[in-house]
Amino acid sequence: MDTEKPVTPTEEQLEILEYNFCKVNKHPDPTTLCLIAAETGLSEEQTLKWFKQRLAEWRKSEGLPSESGSVRD
């Protein structure tokens, strides 16, 4: 089903993604995700994928398991 090749966000898109990740929500709800996707010009799927990868990196840097368990940040 997923035929999209991975997209590397531009610097501007990354700034928006990072800002939302750090300042707004590491787990955006569908509405927020839709707004972030619209703002960056990426698809919701690409945006969600970026958040998942970023969250895994963040968890690793915090010394947490890469999969979210019962503990939410």
mmCIF file of C-alpha atoms in Angstrom:
data_model
loop_
_atom_site.group_PDB
_atom_site.id
_atom_site.type_symbol
_atom_site.label_atom_id
_atom_site.label_comp_id
_atom_site.label_asym_id
_atom_site.label_seq_id
_atom_site.Cartn_x
_atom_site.Cartn_y
_atom_site.Cartn_z
ATOM 1 C CA MET A 1 0.000 0.000 0.000
ATOM 2 C CA ASP A 2 2.798 2.421 0.864
ATOM 3 C CA THR A 3 4.393 3.257 -2.469
ATOM 4 C CA GLU A 4 5.618 6.720 -1.477
ATOM 5 C CA LYS A 5 9.361 6.997 -1.427
ATOM 6 C CA PRO A 6 10.773 8.616 1.720
ATOM 7 C CA VAL A 7 10.764 12.371 1.520
ATOM 8 C CA THR A 8 13.507 14.504 2.992
ATOM 9 C CA PRO A 9 11.867 17.640 4.350
ATOM 10 C CA THR A 10 13.369 20.972 3.407
ATOM 11 C CA GLU A 11 15.011 23.093 6.090
ATOM 12 C CA GLU A 12 11.855 25.175 6.375
ATOM 13 C CA GLN A 13 9.650 22.083 6.720
ATOM 14 C CA LEU A 14 12.040 20.654 9.304
ATOM 15 C CA GLU A 15 11.808 23.842 11.345
ATOM 16 C CA ILE A 16 8.019 23.548 11.430
ATOM 17 C CA LEU A 17 8.174 19.829 12.267
ATOM 18 C CA GLU A 18 10.782 20.318 15.001
ATOM 19 C CA TYR A 19 8.904 23.258 16.485
ATOM 20 C CA ASN A 20 5.702 21.246 16.691
ATOM 21 C CA PHE A 21 7.528 18.212 18.066
ATOM 22 C CA CYS A 22 9.333 20.157 20.791
ATOM 23 C CA LYS A 23 6.825 22.861 21.676
ATOM 24 C CA VAL A 24 3.383 21.543 20.756
ATOM 25 C CA ASN A 25 3.041 17.769 20.998
ATOM 26 C CA LYS A 26 5.221 14.716 20.476
ATOM 27 C CA HIS A 27 2.020 12.734 19.833
ATOM 28 C CA PRO A 28 -0.117 14.961 17.590
ATOM 29 C CA ASP A 29 -3.782 14.012 17.271
ATOM 30 C CA PRO A 30 -5.219 13.603 13.740
ATOM 31 C CA THR A 31 -6.427 17.217 13.587
ATOM 32 C CA THR A 32 -3.062 18.636 14.670
ATOM 33 C CA LEU A 33 -1.268 16.270 12.300
ATOM 34 C CA CYS A 34 -3.472 17.493 9.458
ATOM 35 C CA LEU A 35 -2.654 21.131 10.291
ATOM 36 C CA ILE A 36 1.094 20.426 10.492
ATOM 37 C CA ALA A 37 0.944 18.558 7.168
ATOM 38 C CA ALA A 38 -0.897 21.482 5.578
ATOM 39 C CA GLU A 39 1.620 23.954 6.984
ATOM 40 C CA THR A 40 4.616 21.979 5.722
ATOM 41 C CA GLY A 41 3.097 20.903 2.428
ATOM 42 C CA LEU A 42 3.830 17.252 3.220
ATOM 43 C CA SER A 43 1.178 14.532 3.195
ATOM 44 C CA GLU A 44 -0.310 13.470 6.528
ATOM 45 C CA GLU A 45 1.332 10.080 6.048
ATOM 46 C CA GLN A 46 4.762 11.674 5.540
ATOM 47 C CA THR A 47 4.216 13.925 8.544
ATOM 48 C CA LEU A 48 3.158 11.010 10.742
ATOM 49 C CA LYS A 49 6.153 8.987 9.572
ATOM 50 C CA TRP A 50 8.484 11.875 10.466
ATOM 51 C CA PHE A 51 6.932 12.183 13.938
ATOM 52 C CA LYS A 52 7.295 8.434 14.535
ATOM 53 C CA GLN A 53 10.966 8.484 13.515
ATOM 54 C CA ARG A 54 11.626 11.643 15.514
ATOM 55 C CA LEU A 55 9.911 10.174 18.576
ATOM 56 C CA ALA A 56 12.052 7.036 18.311
ATOM 57 C CA GLU A 57 15.203 9.213 18.128
ATOM 58 C CA TRP A 58 14.015 11.290 21.082
ATOM 59 C CA ARG A 59 13.223 8.210 23.185
ATOM 60 C CA LYS A 60 16.673 6.797 22.383
ATOM 61 C CA SER A 61 18.370 10.045 23.403
ATOM 62 C CA GLU A 62 16.371 10.037 26.651
ATOM 63 C CA GLY A 63 17.410 6.452 27.327
ATOM 64 C CA LEU A 64 13.850 5.173 26.910
ATOM 65 C CA PRO A 65 12.724 2.111 24.986
ATOM 66 C CA SER A 66 12.107 2.993 21.335
ATOM 67 C CA GLU A 67 8.527 1.698 21.431
ATOM 68 C CA SER A 68 6.130 3.615 23.588
ATOM 69 C CA GLY A 69 4.880 1.487 26.438
ATOM 70 C CA SER A 70 2.698 2.543 29.315
ATOM 71 C CA VAL A 71 4.808 5.605 30.082
ATOM 72 C CA ARG A 72 3.938 8.693 28.069
ATOM 73 C CA ASP A 73 6.233 11.697 28.019
#
